mmCIF file of C-alpha atoms in Angstrom:
data_model
loop_
_atom_site.group_PDB
_atom_site.id
_atom_site.type_symbol
_atom_site.label_atom_id
_atom_site.label_comp_id
_atom_site.label_asym_id
_atom_site.label_seq_id
_atom_site.Cartn_x
_atom_site.Cartn_y
_atom_site.Cartn_z
ATOM 1 C CA MET A 21 0.068 0.001 -0.051
ATOM 2 C CA ALA A 22 2.899 2.337 0.814
ATOM 3 C CA LEU A 23 4.418 1.620 -2.594
ATOM 4 C CA VAL A 24 1.095 2.577 -4.241
ATOM 5 C CA PHE A 25 1.023 5.983 -2.493
ATOM 6 C CA ILE A 26 4.759 6.585 -3.352
ATOM 7 C CA PHE A 27 4.109 5.914 -6.968
ATOM 8 C CA LEU A 28 0.993 8.100 -6.939
ATOM 9 C CA TYR A 29 2.054 11.062 -4.992
ATOM 10 C CA ALA A 30 5.930 11.154 -5.310
ATOM 11 C CA PRO A 31 5.960 12.757 -8.699
ATOM 12 C CA ILE A 32 3.411 15.420 -7.567
ATOM 13 C CA PHE A 33 5.538 16.316 -4.484
ATOM 14 C CA LEU A 34 8.748 16.458 -6.789
ATOM 15 C CA LEU A 35 6.725 18.900 -9.125
ATOM 16 C CA ILE A 36 5.690 21.065 -6.265
ATOM 17 C CA ILE A 37 9.288 21.127 -4.740
ATOM 18 C CA PHE A 38 10.914 22.018 -8.001
ATOM 19 C CA SER A 39 8.362 24.935 -8.721
ATOM 20 C CA PHE A 40 10.232 26.786 -6.012
ATOM 21 C CA ASN A 41 13.616 25.959 -7.473
ATOM 22 C CA ALA A 42 15.806 28.957 -8.199
ATOM 23 C CA GLY A 43 17.307 27.306 -11.384
ATOM 24 C CA LYS A 44 15.610 25.855 -14.437
ATOM 25 C CA SER A 45 16.704 22.341 -13.658
ATOM 26 C CA ASN A 46 14.078 19.662 -12.780
ATOM 27 C CA ALA A 47 16.659 17.461 -11.240
ATOM 28 C CA VAL A 48 19.205 19.597 -9.434
ATOM 29 C CA TRP A 49 17.997 21.891 -6.459
ATOM 30 C CA GLN A 50 19.628 25.310 -6.742
ATOM 31 C CA GLY A 51 17.890 27.180 -3.884
ATOM 32 C CA PHE A 52 14.515 28.355 -2.880
ATOM 33 C CA SER A 53 12.894 31.117 -4.997
ATOM 34 C CA LEU A 54 9.454 32.384 -6.084
ATOM 35 C CA GLU A 55 10.807 33.495 -9.332
ATOM 36 C CA TRP A 56 8.765 31.154 -11.489
ATOM 37 C CA TYR A 57 5.563 32.138 -9.821
ATOM 38 C CA GLY A 58 6.412 35.713 -10.663
ATOM 39 C CA LYS A 59 7.098 34.999 -14.362
ATOM 40 C CA LEU A 60 3.949 32.912 -14.479
ATOM 41 C CA LEU A 61 1.879 35.963 -13.580
ATOM 42 C CA ASN A 62 3.607 37.842 -16.314
ATOM 43 C CA ASN A 63 3.095 35.196 -18.964
ATOM 44 C CA ARG A 64 0.098 36.348 -21.078
ATOM 45 C CA LEU A 65 -0.558 33.011 -22.834
ATOM 46 C CA ILE A 66 -0.924 31.275 -19.382
ATOM 47 C CA MET A 67 -2.958 34.029 -17.728
ATOM 48 C CA GLN A 68 -5.309 34.146 -20.872
ATOM 49 C CA SER A 69 -5.777 30.415 -20.462
ATOM 50 C CA VAL A 70 -6.577 30.874 -16.677
ATOM 51 C CA TYR A 71 -9.121 33.482 -17.472
ATOM 52 C CA THR A 72 -10.673 31.170 -20.083
ATOM 53 C CA THR A 73 -10.673 28.236 -17.648
ATOM 54 C CA LEU A 74 -12.300 30.166 -14.768
ATOM 55 C CA LEU A 75 -14.884 31.827 -16.953
ATOM 56 C CA VAL A 76 -15.889 28.538 -18.718
ATOM 57 C CA SER A 77 -15.925 26.761 -15.362
ATOM 58 C CA LEU A 78 -17.905 29.304 -13.495
ATOM 59 C CA LEU A 79 -20.499 29.736 -16.360
ATOM 60 C CA ALA A 80 -20.798 25.922 -16.794
ATOM 61 C CA THR A 81 -21.158 25.357 -12.992
ATOM 62 C CA VAL A 82 -24.032 27.925 -12.716
ATOM 63 C CA ILE A 83 -25.868 26.730 -15.686
ATOM 64 C CA ALA A 84 -25.417 22.937 -14.961
ATOM 65 C CA THR A 85 -26.436 23.571 -11.418
ATOM 66 C CA ILE A 86 -29.689 25.285 -12.325
ATOM 67 C CA ALA A 87 -30.458 22.763 -15.053
ATOM 68 C CA GLY A 88 -29.379 19.745 -12.987
ATOM 69 C CA THR A 89 -31.421 20.732 -9.995
ATOM 70 C CA PHE A 90 -34.728 21.212 -11.878
ATOM 71 C CA ALA A 91 -33.885 17.898 -13.856
ATOM 72 C CA ALA A 92 -33.427 16.003 -10.459
ATOM 73 C CA ILE A 93 -36.721 17.507 -9.263
ATOM 74 C CA GLY A 94 -38.511 16.255 -12.467
ATOM 75 C CA PHE A 95 -36.961 12.877 -12.121
ATOM 76 C CA PHE A 96 -38.069 12.731 -8.425
ATOM 77 C CA ALA A 97 -41.775 13.430 -9.468
ATOM 78 C CA MET A 98 -41.911 10.697 -12.079
ATOM 79 C CA ARG A 99 -42.937 7.082 -11.500
ATOM 80 C CA ARG A 100 -40.333 4.591 -10.686
ATOM 81 C CA LYS A 101 -40.669 2.724 -13.903
ATOM 82 C CA VAL A 102 -39.907 5.867 -15.974
ATOM 83 C CA ARG A 103 -37.367 7.380 -13.615
ATOM 84 C CA GLU A 104 -34.946 4.467 -13.419
ATOM 85 C CA PRO A 105 -34.293 4.054 -17.165
ATOM 86 C CA LEU A 106 -33.703 7.867 -17.315
ATOM 87 C CA MET A 107 -31.392 7.817 -14.388
ATOM 88 C CA THR A 108 -29.446 5.020 -16.124
ATOM 89 C CA VAL A 109 -29.207 7.116 -19.254
ATOM 90 C CA ASN A 110 -28.052 10.064 -17.008
ATOM 91 C CA ASN A 111 -25.230 7.927 -15.516
ATOM 92 C CA ILE A 112 -23.822 6.898 -18.800
ATOM 93 C CA PRO A 113 -21.752 10.224 -19.437
ATOM 94 C CA MET A 114 -20.046 9.733 -16.044
ATOM 95 C CA MET A 115 -19.067 6.162 -16.783
ATOM 96 C CA ASN A 116 -18.182 6.871 -20.393
ATOM 97 C CA ALA A 117 -14.573 7.388 -21.456
ATOM 98 C CA ASP A 118 -13.772 11.165 -21.851
ATOM 99 C CA ILE A 119 -12.396 10.623 -25.255
ATOM 100 C CA VAL A 120 -15.531 9.047 -26.401
ATOM 101 C CA THR A 121 -17.551 11.933 -25.099
ATOM 102 C CA GLY A 122 -15.053 14.553 -26.621
ATOM 103 C CA VAL A 123 -15.114 13.039 -30.096
ATOM 104 C CA SER A 124 -18.930 12.552 -30.214
ATOM 105 C CA LEU A 125 -19.525 16.184 -29.265
ATOM 106 C CA CYS A 126 -16.875 17.290 -31.809
ATOM 107 C CA LEU A 127 -18.693 15.342 -34.441
ATOM 108 C CA LEU A 128 -22.003 16.657 -33.368
ATOM 109 C CA PHE A 129 -20.788 20.332 -33.519
ATOM 110 C CA VAL A 130 -19.255 19.729 -37.091
ATOM 111 C CA ALA A 131 -22.502 18.251 -38.311
ATOM 112 C CA PHE A 132 -24.496 21.038 -36.991
ATOM 113 C CA PHE A 133 -22.094 23.686 -38.478
ATOM 114 C CA ASN A 134 -22.299 22.026 -41.889
ATOM 115 C CA GLY A 135 -26.039 22.244 -41.772
ATOM 116 C CA TRP A 136 -26.012 25.700 -40.419
ATOM 117 C CA GLY A 137 -24.578 27.309 -43.453
ATOM 118 C CA SER A 138 -27.579 26.204 -45.659
ATOM 119 C CA PHE A 139 -30.118 27.241 -43.021
ATOM 120 C CA ALA A 140 -28.465 30.631 -42.654
ATOM 121 C CA ALA A 141 -28.423 31.315 -46.403
ATOM 122 C CA TRP A 142 -32.080 30.364 -46.628
ATOM 123 C CA PHE A 143 -32.993 32.562 -43.766
ATOM 124 C CA ASN A 144 -30.874 35.452 -44.917
ATOM 125 C CA SER A 145 -32.899 35.346 -48.219
ATOM 126 C CA LEU A 146 -36.086 36.121 -46.213
ATOM 127 C CA GLY A 147 -34.677 39.562 -45.374
ATOM 128 C CA LEU A 148 -35.619 39.594 -41.797
ATOM 129 C CA PHE A 149 -32.203 39.992 -40.274
ATOM 130 C CA HIS A 150 -28.705 38.681 -41.070
ATOM 131 C CA LEU A 151 -27.306 35.456 -39.622
ATOM 132 C CA PRO A 152 -23.793 34.353 -39.893
ATOM 133 C CA THR A 153 -23.251 31.811 -42.480
ATOM 134 C CA ARG A 154 -20.175 30.160 -41.138
ATOM 135 C CA LEU A 155 -19.696 28.977 -37.439
ATOM 136 C CA THR A 156 -16.703 27.534 -35.913
ATOM 137 C CA MET A 157 -15.774 25.784 -32.680
ATOM 138 C CA GLY A 158 -14.632 28.068 -29.903
ATOM 139 C CA PHE A 159 -15.646 29.422 -26.557
ATOM 140 C CA GLY A 160 -19.282 28.578 -27.111
ATOM 141 C CA THR A 161 -18.743 24.994 -28.108
ATOM 142 C CA LEU A 162 -16.323 24.584 -25.169
ATOM 143 C CA LEU A 163 -18.996 25.980 -22.752
ATOM 144 C CA ILE A 164 -21.763 23.726 -24.174
ATOM 145 C CA ALA A 165 -19.515 20.617 -23.757
ATOM 146 C CA HIS A 166 -18.763 21.507 -20.146
ATOM 147 C CA ILE A 167 -22.378 22.153 -19.287
ATOM 148 C CA THR A 168 -23.197 18.737 -20.908
ATOM 149 C CA PHE A 169 -20.863 16.669 -18.857
ATOM 150 C CA ASN A 170 -21.512 18.592 -15.616
ATOM 151 C CA ILE A 171 -25.214 18.231 -15.491
ATOM 152 C CA PRO A 172 -25.252 14.538 -14.562
ATOM 153 C CA TYR A 173 -22.973 15.119 -11.526
ATOM 154 C CA VAL A 174 -25.544 17.792 -10.275
ATOM 155 C CA ILE A 175 -28.410 15.469 -10.793
ATOM 156 C CA LEU A 176 -26.498 12.607 -8.926
ATOM 157 C CA SER A 177 -25.872 15.052 -6.010
ATOM 158 C CA VAL A 178 -29.322 16.609 -5.685
ATOM 159 C CA GLY A 179 -31.279 13.353 -6.204
ATOM 160 C CA PRO A 180 -30.484 11.682 -2.835
ATOM 161 C CA LYS A 181 -31.394 14.997 -0.949
ATOM 162 C CA LEU A 182 -34.771 14.815 -2.584
ATOM 163 C CA ARG A 183 -35.436 11.279 -1.628
ATOM 164 C CA GLN A 184 -34.522 12.137 2.033
ATOM 165 C CA MET A 185 -37.123 14.960 1.877
ATOM 166 C CA ASP A 186 -40.699 14.359 3.193
ATOM 167 C CA LYS A 187 -42.925 14.225 0.192
ATOM 168 C CA ASN A 188 -45.834 15.752 2.303
ATOM 169 C CA LEU A 189 -44.066 19.096 2.889
ATOM 170 C CA VAL A 190 -44.621 20.368 -0.604
ATOM 171 C CA ASP A 191 -48.396 19.239 -0.574
ATOM 172 C CA ALA A 192 -48.781 20.959 2.762
ATOM 173 C CA ALA A 193 -47.319 24.107 1.529
ATOM 174 C CA MET A 194 -49.427 24.218 -1.534
ATOM 175 C CA ASP A 195 -52.599 23.424 0.590
ATOM 176 C CA LEU A 196 -51.712 26.559 2.606
ATOM 177 C CA GLY A 197 -51.818 28.629 -0.457
ATOM 178 C CA CYS A 198 -48.303 28.605 -1.764
ATOM 179 C CA THR A 199 -47.715 28.346 -5.535
ATOM 180 C CA TRP A 200 -45.353 25.655 -6.804
ATOM 181 C CA MET A 201 -42.546 28.269 -7.142
ATOM 182 C CA GLN A 202 -43.093 29.536 -3.634
ATOM 183 C CA ALA A 203 -43.086 26.012 -2.410
ATOM 184 C CA PHE A 204 -39.904 25.458 -4.281
ATOM 185 C CA TRP A 205 -38.085 28.479 -2.729
ATOM 186 C CA LYS A 206 -39.541 28.099 0.815
ATOM 187 C CA VAL A 207 -39.622 24.207 1.185
ATOM 188 C CA ILE A 208 -37.726 22.319 -1.480
ATOM 189 C CA LEU A 209 -34.563 24.516 -1.823
ATOM 190 C CA PRO A 210 -33.678 24.658 1.930
ATOM 191 C CA GLU A 211 -34.043 20.883 2.094
ATOM 192 C CA ILE A 212 -31.894 20.215 -0.993
ATOM 193 C CA LYS A 213 -29.339 23.057 -0.617
ATOM 194 C CA PRO A 214 -26.430 20.769 0.605
ATOM 195 C CA GLY A 215 -26.899 18.621 -2.527
ATOM 196 C CA ILE A 216 -26.929 21.592 -4.779
ATOM 197 C CA VAL A 217 -23.729 22.988 -3.222
ATOM 198 C CA SER A 218 -21.915 19.605 -3.402
ATOM 199 C CA GLY A 219 -23.118 19.217 -7.047
ATOM 200 C CA ALA A 220 -21.916 22.756 -7.911
ATOM 201 C CA LEU A 221 -18.465 22.054 -6.285
ATOM 202 C CA THR A 222 -18.199 18.882 -8.116
ATOM 203 C CA ALA A 223 -19.108 20.392 -11.493
ATOM 204 C CA PHE A 224 -16.631 23.198 -10.883
ATOM 205 C CA THR A 225 -13.897 20.775 -10.029
ATOM 206 C CA MET A 226 -14.616 18.595 -13.135
ATOM 207 C CA SER A 227 -14.641 21.615 -15.375
ATOM 208 C CA ILE A 228 -11.466 23.227 -14.125
ATOM 209 C CA ASP A 229 -9.608 19.888 -14.399
ATOM 210 C CA ASP A 230 -10.942 18.722 -17.763
ATOM 211 C CA PHE A 231 -8.578 18.267 -20.667
ATOM 212 C CA VAL A 232 -9.754 15.583 -23.083
ATOM 213 C CA ILE A 233 -13.292 16.930 -23.795
ATOM 214 C CA SER A 234 -11.997 20.568 -23.951
ATOM 215 C CA TYR A 235 -9.255 19.495 -26.471
ATOM 216 C CA PHE A 236 -11.959 18.164 -28.965
ATOM 217 C CA THR A 237 -14.514 20.915 -28.574
ATOM 218 C CA ALA A 238 -12.516 24.243 -28.048
ATOM 219 C CA GLY A 239 -11.322 24.571 -31.661
ATOM 220 C CA SER A 240 -8.453 26.872 -32.302
ATOM 221 C CA SER A 241 -9.736 30.061 -30.795
ATOM 222 C CA ALA A 242 -10.022 29.043 -27.157
ATOM 223 C CA SER A 243 -7.542 27.145 -24.894
ATOM 224 C CA THR A 244 -8.066 26.185 -21.361
ATOM 225 C CA LEU A 245 -5.265 25.944 -18.835
ATOM 226 C CA ALA A 246 -4.886 22.154 -19.102
ATOM 227 C CA MET A 247 -4.611 22.473 -22.956
ATOM 228 C CA THR A 248 -1.923 25.288 -22.633
ATOM 229 C CA ILE A 249 0.055 23.112 -20.249
ATOM 230 C CA TYR A 250 -0.172 20.236 -22.609
ATOM 231 C CA GLY A 251 1.173 22.452 -25.495
ATOM 232 C CA MET A 252 4.017 23.739 -23.370
ATOM 233 C CA THR A 253 5.170 20.203 -22.588
ATOM 234 C CA LYS A 254 5.674 19.298 -26.169
ATOM 235 C CA LYS A 255 8.837 21.471 -25.930
ATOM 236 C CA ARG A 256 10.145 21.060 -22.444
ATOM 237 C CA VAL A 257 8.822 20.962 -18.957
ATOM 238 C CA SER A 258 9.749 24.400 -17.711
ATOM 239 C CA PRO A 259 9.615 25.640 -14.140
ATOM 240 C CA GLU A 260 6.520 27.786 -15.089
ATOM 241 C CA ILE A 261 4.746 24.483 -15.845
ATOM 242 C CA ASN A 262 5.716 23.115 -12.352
ATOM 243 C CA ALA A 263 4.351 26.422 -10.823
ATOM 244 C CA ILE A 264 1.015 26.514 -12.768
ATOM 245 C CA SER A 265 0.667 22.696 -12.135
ATOM 246 C CA THR A 266 1.036 23.192 -8.436
ATOM 247 C CA LEU A 267 -1.408 25.962 -8.230
ATOM 248 C CA LEU A 268 -3.874 23.827 -10.268
ATOM 249 C CA PHE A 269 -3.234 20.769 -7.912
ATOM 250 C CA VAL A 270 -3.777 22.936 -4.795
ATOM 251 C CA THR A 271 -7.048 24.389 -6.068
ATOM 252 C CA VAL A 272 -8.502 20.936 -6.980
ATOM 253 C CA LEU A 273 -7.327 19.661 -3.592
ATOM 254 C CA VAL A 274 -8.987 22.412 -1.690
ATOM 255 C CA LEU A 275 -12.178 21.994 -3.586
ATOM 256 C CA LEU A 276 -12.187 18.176 -2.913
ATOM 257 C CA ALA A 277 -11.459 18.767 0.803
ATOM 258 C CA ILE A 278 -14.463 21.171 0.975
ATOM 259 C CA ILE A 279 -16.720 18.604 -0.835
ATOM 260 C CA ASN A 280 -15.665 15.839 1.685
ATOM 261 C CA ILE A 281 -15.851 18.050 4.774
ATOM 262 C CA ARG A 282 -19.450 19.029 3.749
ATOM 263 C CA GLU A 283 -20.373 15.561 3.098
ATOM 264 C CA ALA A 284 -18.915 14.400 6.611
ATOM 265 C CA ARG A 285 -20.816 17.184 8.342
ATOM 266 C CA GLN A 286 -24.082 16.299 6.538
ATOM 267 C CA GLU A 287 -23.649 12.755 7.611
ATOM 268 C CA ARG A 288 -23.152 13.682 11.171
ATOM 269 C CA LEU A 289 -26.130 15.933 11.103
ATOM 270 C CA ARG A 290 -28.213 13.139 9.596
ATOM 271 C CA GLN A 291 -27.102 10.623 12.283
ATOM 272 C CA THR A 292 -27.779 13.219 14.952
ATOM 273 C CA ARG A 293 -31.323 13.755 13.751
ATOM 274 C CA LEU A 294 -32.004 9.963 13.505
ATOM 275 C CA SER A 295 -30.697 9.479 17.024
#
C-alpha cells in the first residue's frame, strides 16, 4: 500500500518542490525562489488560459447547477418505472470514457455547423435579419460541452437529498396557499441546498480539471489551462509549468477537501437527527 502511494504522489511532490527551485533544472536543487511564480503571472498566454478556464468553469457550473437541480426534481416527480431508465441514461456520461464524449461532441458540432450554412443562407434570403453563414468551434462549443458533462453530476448530488425529503411538505405548503414556485423556494430549496452546493463544487472541479473533452471541442480560438500546459510540455517541462501545475493541484485539492468536509458534516447531522 505504501508503494502505491509513493508511485502516485511522489511525482506530484517533486513537481511542487521544483516549482520553488531557483534554477531551471528539474533534477538539481539550486535554492528556494518564487521567481517562476512571478514569471507565471507575467506570462500572457498562461494568464489568458487561466481566465478562459475560470470563465468556462464558472458559467458551466452555474448553468449546469440550475438545469441539473430542476432535472433532478423532474426525475423525483416521475414514476419509478420511468425514472429508473432515465437515471441510467443520466449515469452513462459519467461512466463513459472522456475521449468518447469529446469525439462525439466534436462530431455533433461539425455536423451542426455543416447544416447551419444552408439554413443561414435560406433565412438571410427572407430579409428579416442577417445570420452568420459560417460557425466554428470556440468558446461557445467549449461551454456547451462543459455544461453537458456537468449536469449528470449535479443530478446525482441533488437526487439523494430529494429522496430524503418528506414528500408531504410540498403538498402541505401548496394546501396553505403557496404556488409551486413559492413551495420550491420556501420548502424544497432549503431541504436540498447541501446537495446543490455539493453538485456545484463537483461540477466546478470537473470543469477546471478537464482536458480531453475540452481538447476536442475548443477549436483553435479558445484554450483552457490544461490545454496550454499540454502544449508547453511538447517542447520541454519548464519551471513555469511546475508552478502552474502546483497551483492547479492545490485548487483541486482544496475543492475536494471542501466537498468531503461538507459530506462528513451532513452525515453527522443526519445521524444526530436519527438518534
